[in-house]
Short mmCIF file of N, CA and C in Angstrom, two decimals:
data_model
loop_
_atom_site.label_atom_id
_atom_site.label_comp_id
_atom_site.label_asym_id
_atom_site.label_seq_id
_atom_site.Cartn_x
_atom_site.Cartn_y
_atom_site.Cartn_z
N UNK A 1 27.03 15.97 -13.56
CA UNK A 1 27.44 14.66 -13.09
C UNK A 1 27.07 14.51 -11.62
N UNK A 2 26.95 13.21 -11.68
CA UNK A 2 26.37 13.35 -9.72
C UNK A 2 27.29 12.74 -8.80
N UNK A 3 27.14 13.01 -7.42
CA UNK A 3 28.40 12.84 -6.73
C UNK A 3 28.00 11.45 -6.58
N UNK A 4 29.40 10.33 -5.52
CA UNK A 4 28.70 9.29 -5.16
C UNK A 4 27.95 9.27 -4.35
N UNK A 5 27.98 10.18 -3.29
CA UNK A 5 26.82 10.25 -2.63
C UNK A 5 25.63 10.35 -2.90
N UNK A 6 25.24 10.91 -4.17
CA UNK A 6 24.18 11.06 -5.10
C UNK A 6 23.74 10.13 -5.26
N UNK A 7 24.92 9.43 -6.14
CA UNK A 7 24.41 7.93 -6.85
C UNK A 7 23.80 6.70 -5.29
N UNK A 8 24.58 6.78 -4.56
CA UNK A 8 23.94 6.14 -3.16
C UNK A 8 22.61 6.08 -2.91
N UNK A 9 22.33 7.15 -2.47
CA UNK A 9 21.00 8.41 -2.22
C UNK A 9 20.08 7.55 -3.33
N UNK A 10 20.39 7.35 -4.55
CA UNK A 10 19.10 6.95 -5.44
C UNK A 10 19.19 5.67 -5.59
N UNK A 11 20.51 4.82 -4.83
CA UNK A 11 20.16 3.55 -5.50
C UNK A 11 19.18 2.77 -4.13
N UNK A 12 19.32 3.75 -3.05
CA UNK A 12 18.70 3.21 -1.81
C UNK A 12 17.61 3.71 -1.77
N UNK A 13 16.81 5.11 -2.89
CA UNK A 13 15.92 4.96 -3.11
C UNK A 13 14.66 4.43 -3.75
N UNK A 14 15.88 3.64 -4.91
CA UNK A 14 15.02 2.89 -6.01
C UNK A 14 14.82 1.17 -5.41
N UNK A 15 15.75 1.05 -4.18
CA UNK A 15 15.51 -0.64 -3.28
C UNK A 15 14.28 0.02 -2.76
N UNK A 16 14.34 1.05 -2.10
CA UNK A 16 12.64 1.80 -0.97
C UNK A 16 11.97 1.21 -1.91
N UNK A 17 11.61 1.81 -2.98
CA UNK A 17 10.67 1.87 -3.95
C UNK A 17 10.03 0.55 -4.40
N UNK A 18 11.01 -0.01 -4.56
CA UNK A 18 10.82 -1.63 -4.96
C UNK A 18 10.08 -2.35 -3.65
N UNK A 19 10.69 -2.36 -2.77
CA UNK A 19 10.38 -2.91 -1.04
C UNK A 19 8.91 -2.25 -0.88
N UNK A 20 8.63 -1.35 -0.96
CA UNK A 20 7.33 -0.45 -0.89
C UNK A 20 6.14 -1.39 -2.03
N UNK A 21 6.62 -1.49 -2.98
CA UNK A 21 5.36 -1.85 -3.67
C UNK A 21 5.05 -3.04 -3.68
N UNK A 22 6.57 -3.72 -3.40
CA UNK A 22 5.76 -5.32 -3.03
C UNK A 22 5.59 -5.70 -1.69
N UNK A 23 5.40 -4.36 -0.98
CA UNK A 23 4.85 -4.63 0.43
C UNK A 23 3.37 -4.48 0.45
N UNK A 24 3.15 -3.20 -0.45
CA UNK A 24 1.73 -3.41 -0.77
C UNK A 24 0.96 -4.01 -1.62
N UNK A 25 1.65 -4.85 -2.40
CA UNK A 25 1.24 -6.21 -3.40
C UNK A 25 1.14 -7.12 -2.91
N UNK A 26 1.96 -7.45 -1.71
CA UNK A 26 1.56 -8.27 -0.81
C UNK A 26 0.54 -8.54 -0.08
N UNK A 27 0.66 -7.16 0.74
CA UNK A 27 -0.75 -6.98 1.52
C UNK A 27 -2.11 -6.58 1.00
N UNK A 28 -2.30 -6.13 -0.35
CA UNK A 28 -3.48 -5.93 -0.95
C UNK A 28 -3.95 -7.50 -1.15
N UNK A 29 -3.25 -8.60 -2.14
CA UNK A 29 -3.01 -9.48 -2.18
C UNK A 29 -3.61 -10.25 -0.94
N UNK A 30 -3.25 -10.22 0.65
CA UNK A 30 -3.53 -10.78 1.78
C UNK A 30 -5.13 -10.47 1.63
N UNK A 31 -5.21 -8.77 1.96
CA UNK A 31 -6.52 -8.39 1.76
C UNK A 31 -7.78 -8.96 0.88
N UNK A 32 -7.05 -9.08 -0.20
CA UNK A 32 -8.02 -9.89 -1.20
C UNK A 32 -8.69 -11.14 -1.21
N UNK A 33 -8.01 -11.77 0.09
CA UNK A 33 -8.02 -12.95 0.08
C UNK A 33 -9.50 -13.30 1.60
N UNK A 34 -9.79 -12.75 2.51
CA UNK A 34 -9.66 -12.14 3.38
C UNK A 34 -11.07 -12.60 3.26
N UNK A 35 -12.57 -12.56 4.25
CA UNK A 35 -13.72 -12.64 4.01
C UNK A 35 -14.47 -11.24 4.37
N UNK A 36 -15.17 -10.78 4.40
CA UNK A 36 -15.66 -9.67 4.17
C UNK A 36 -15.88 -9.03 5.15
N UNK A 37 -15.84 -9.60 6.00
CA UNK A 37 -15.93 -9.14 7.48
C UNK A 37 -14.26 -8.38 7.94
N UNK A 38 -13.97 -9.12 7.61
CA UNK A 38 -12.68 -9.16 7.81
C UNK A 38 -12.28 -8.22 6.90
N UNK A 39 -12.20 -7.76 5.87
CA UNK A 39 -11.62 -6.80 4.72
C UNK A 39 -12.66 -5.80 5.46
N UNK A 40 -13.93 -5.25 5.93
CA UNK A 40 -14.40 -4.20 6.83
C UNK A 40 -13.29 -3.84 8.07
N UNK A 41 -12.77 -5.02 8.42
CA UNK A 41 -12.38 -4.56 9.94
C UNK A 41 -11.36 -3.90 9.35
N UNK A 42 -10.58 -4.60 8.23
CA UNK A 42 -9.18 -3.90 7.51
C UNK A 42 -9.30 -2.55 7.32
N UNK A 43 -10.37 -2.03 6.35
CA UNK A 43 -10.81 -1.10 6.36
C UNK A 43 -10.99 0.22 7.23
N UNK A 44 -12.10 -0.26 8.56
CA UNK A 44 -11.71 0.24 9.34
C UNK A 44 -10.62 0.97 10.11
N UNK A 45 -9.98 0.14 10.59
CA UNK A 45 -8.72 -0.15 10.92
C UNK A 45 -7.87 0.58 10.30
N UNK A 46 -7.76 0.49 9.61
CA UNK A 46 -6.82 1.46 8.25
C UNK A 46 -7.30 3.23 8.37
N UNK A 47 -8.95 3.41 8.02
CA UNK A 47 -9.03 4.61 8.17
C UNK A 47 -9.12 5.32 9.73
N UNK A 48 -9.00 4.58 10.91
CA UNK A 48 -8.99 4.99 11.97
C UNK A 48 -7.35 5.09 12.43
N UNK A 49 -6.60 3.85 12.37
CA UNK A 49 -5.14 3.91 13.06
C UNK A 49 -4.27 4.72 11.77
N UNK A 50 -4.44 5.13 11.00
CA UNK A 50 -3.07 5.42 9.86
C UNK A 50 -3.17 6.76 9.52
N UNK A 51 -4.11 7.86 10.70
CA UNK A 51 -3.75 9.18 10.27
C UNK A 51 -2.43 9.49 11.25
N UNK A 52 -1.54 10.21 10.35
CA UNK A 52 -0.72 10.71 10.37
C UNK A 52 -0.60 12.78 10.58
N UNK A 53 0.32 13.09 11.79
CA UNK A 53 0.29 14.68 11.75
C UNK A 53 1.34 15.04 10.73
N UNK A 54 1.39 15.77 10.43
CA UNK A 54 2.28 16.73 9.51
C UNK A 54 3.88 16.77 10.05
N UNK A 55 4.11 16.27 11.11
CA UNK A 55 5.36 16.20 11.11
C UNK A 55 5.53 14.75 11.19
N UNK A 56 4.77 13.83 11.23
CA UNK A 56 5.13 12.53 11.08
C UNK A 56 4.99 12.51 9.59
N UNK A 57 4.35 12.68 8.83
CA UNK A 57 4.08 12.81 7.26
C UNK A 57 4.33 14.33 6.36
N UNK A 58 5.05 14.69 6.45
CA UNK A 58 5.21 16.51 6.41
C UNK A 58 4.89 16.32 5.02
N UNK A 59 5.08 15.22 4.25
CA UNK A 59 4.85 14.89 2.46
C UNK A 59 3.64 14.79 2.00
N UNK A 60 2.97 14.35 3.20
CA UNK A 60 1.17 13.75 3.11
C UNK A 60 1.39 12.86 2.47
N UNK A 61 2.32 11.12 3.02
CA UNK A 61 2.43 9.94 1.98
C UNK A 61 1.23 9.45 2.14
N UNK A 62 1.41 9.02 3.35
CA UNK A 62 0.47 8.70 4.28
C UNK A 62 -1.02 8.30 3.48
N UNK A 63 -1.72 9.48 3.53
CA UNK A 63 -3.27 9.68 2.93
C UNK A 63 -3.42 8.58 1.83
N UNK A 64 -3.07 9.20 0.98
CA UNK A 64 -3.16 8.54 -0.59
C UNK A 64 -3.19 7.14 -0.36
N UNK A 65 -2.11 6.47 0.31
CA UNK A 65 -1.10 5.41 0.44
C UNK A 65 -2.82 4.48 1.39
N UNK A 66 -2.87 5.12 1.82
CA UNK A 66 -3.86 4.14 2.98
C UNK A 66 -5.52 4.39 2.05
N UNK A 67 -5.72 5.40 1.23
CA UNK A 67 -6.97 5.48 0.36
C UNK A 67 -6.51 4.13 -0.59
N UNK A 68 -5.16 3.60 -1.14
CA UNK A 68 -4.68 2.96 -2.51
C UNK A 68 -5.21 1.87 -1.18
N UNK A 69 -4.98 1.45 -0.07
CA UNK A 69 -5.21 0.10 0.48
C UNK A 69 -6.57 -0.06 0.56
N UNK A 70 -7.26 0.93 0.82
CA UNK A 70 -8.88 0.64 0.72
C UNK A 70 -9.53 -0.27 -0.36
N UNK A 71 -9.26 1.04 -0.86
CA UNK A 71 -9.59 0.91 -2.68
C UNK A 71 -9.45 -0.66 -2.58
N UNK A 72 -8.00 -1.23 -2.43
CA UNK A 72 -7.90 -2.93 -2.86
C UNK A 72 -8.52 -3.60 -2.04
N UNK A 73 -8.83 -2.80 -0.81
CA UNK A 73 -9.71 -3.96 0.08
C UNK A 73 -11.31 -3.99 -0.07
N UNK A 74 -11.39 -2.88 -1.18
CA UNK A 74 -12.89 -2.61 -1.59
C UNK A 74 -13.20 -3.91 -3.03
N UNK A 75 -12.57 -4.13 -3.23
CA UNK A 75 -12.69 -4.76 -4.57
C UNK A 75 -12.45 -6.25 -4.52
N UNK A 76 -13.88 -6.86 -4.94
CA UNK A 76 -13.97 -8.71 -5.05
C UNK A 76 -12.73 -9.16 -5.21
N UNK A 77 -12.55 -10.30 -4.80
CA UNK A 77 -11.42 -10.75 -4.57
C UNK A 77 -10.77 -11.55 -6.00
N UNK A 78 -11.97 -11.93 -6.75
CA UNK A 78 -11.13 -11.82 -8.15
C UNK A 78 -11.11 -10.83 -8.95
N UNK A 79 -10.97 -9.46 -8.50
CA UNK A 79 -10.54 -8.39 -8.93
C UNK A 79 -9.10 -8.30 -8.75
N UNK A 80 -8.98 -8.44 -7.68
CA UNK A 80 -7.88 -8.07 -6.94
C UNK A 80 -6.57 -8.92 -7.21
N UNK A 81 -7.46 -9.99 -7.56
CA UNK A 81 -6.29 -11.16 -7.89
C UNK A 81 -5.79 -10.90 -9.90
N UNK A 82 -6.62 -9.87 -9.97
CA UNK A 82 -6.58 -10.17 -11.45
C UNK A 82 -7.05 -11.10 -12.27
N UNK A 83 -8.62 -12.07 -12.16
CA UNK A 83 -8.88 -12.70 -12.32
C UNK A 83 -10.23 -12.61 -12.54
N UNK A 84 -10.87 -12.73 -13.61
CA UNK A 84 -12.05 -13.14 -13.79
C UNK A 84 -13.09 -13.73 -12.79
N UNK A 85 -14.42 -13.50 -12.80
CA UNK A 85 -15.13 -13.91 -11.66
C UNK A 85 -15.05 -15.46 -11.79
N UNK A 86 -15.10 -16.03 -13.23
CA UNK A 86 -15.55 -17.36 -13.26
C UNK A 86 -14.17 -18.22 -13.33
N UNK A 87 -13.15 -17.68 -12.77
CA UNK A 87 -12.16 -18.40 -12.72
C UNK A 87 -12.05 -19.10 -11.18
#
């Protein structure tokens, strides 16, 4: 059985969780929208300012997390939207 502190602990991790992905549904979303120049500078930008040392990221979220923003800023924008080119 789990304590309440337990139950706390996960229900403020499952709001993180939620807050997290539609922060980056958001901003992939922004990205997508973006002209190409502009989704480079993102890019950029992203792989230059968002390394993280090991005690700021001791988990390595970081990495992955900023490769998953590329990735969406790599991809046509009716990709991204979920949408067919000819829509």
């Amino acid at each position: 059985m789990s304590s309440p502190l337990e139950n706390i602990l996960l229900e403020e991790l499952r709001d993180l969780t939620v807050r997290v992905e539609v922060l980056q549904k958001t901003l992939g979303t922004a990205i997508s929208l973006m002209s190409q120049k502009q989704r480079d500078t993102i890019i950029e930008a992203l792989a230059l300012s968002l390394k993280m040392t090991g005690s700021e990221d001791p988990r390595g979220v970081a990495g992955p997390a900023v490769k998953e923003m590329m990735d969406y800023a790599l991809l046509p924008w009716y990709a991204a939207e979920g949408r067919s080119e000819d829509a």
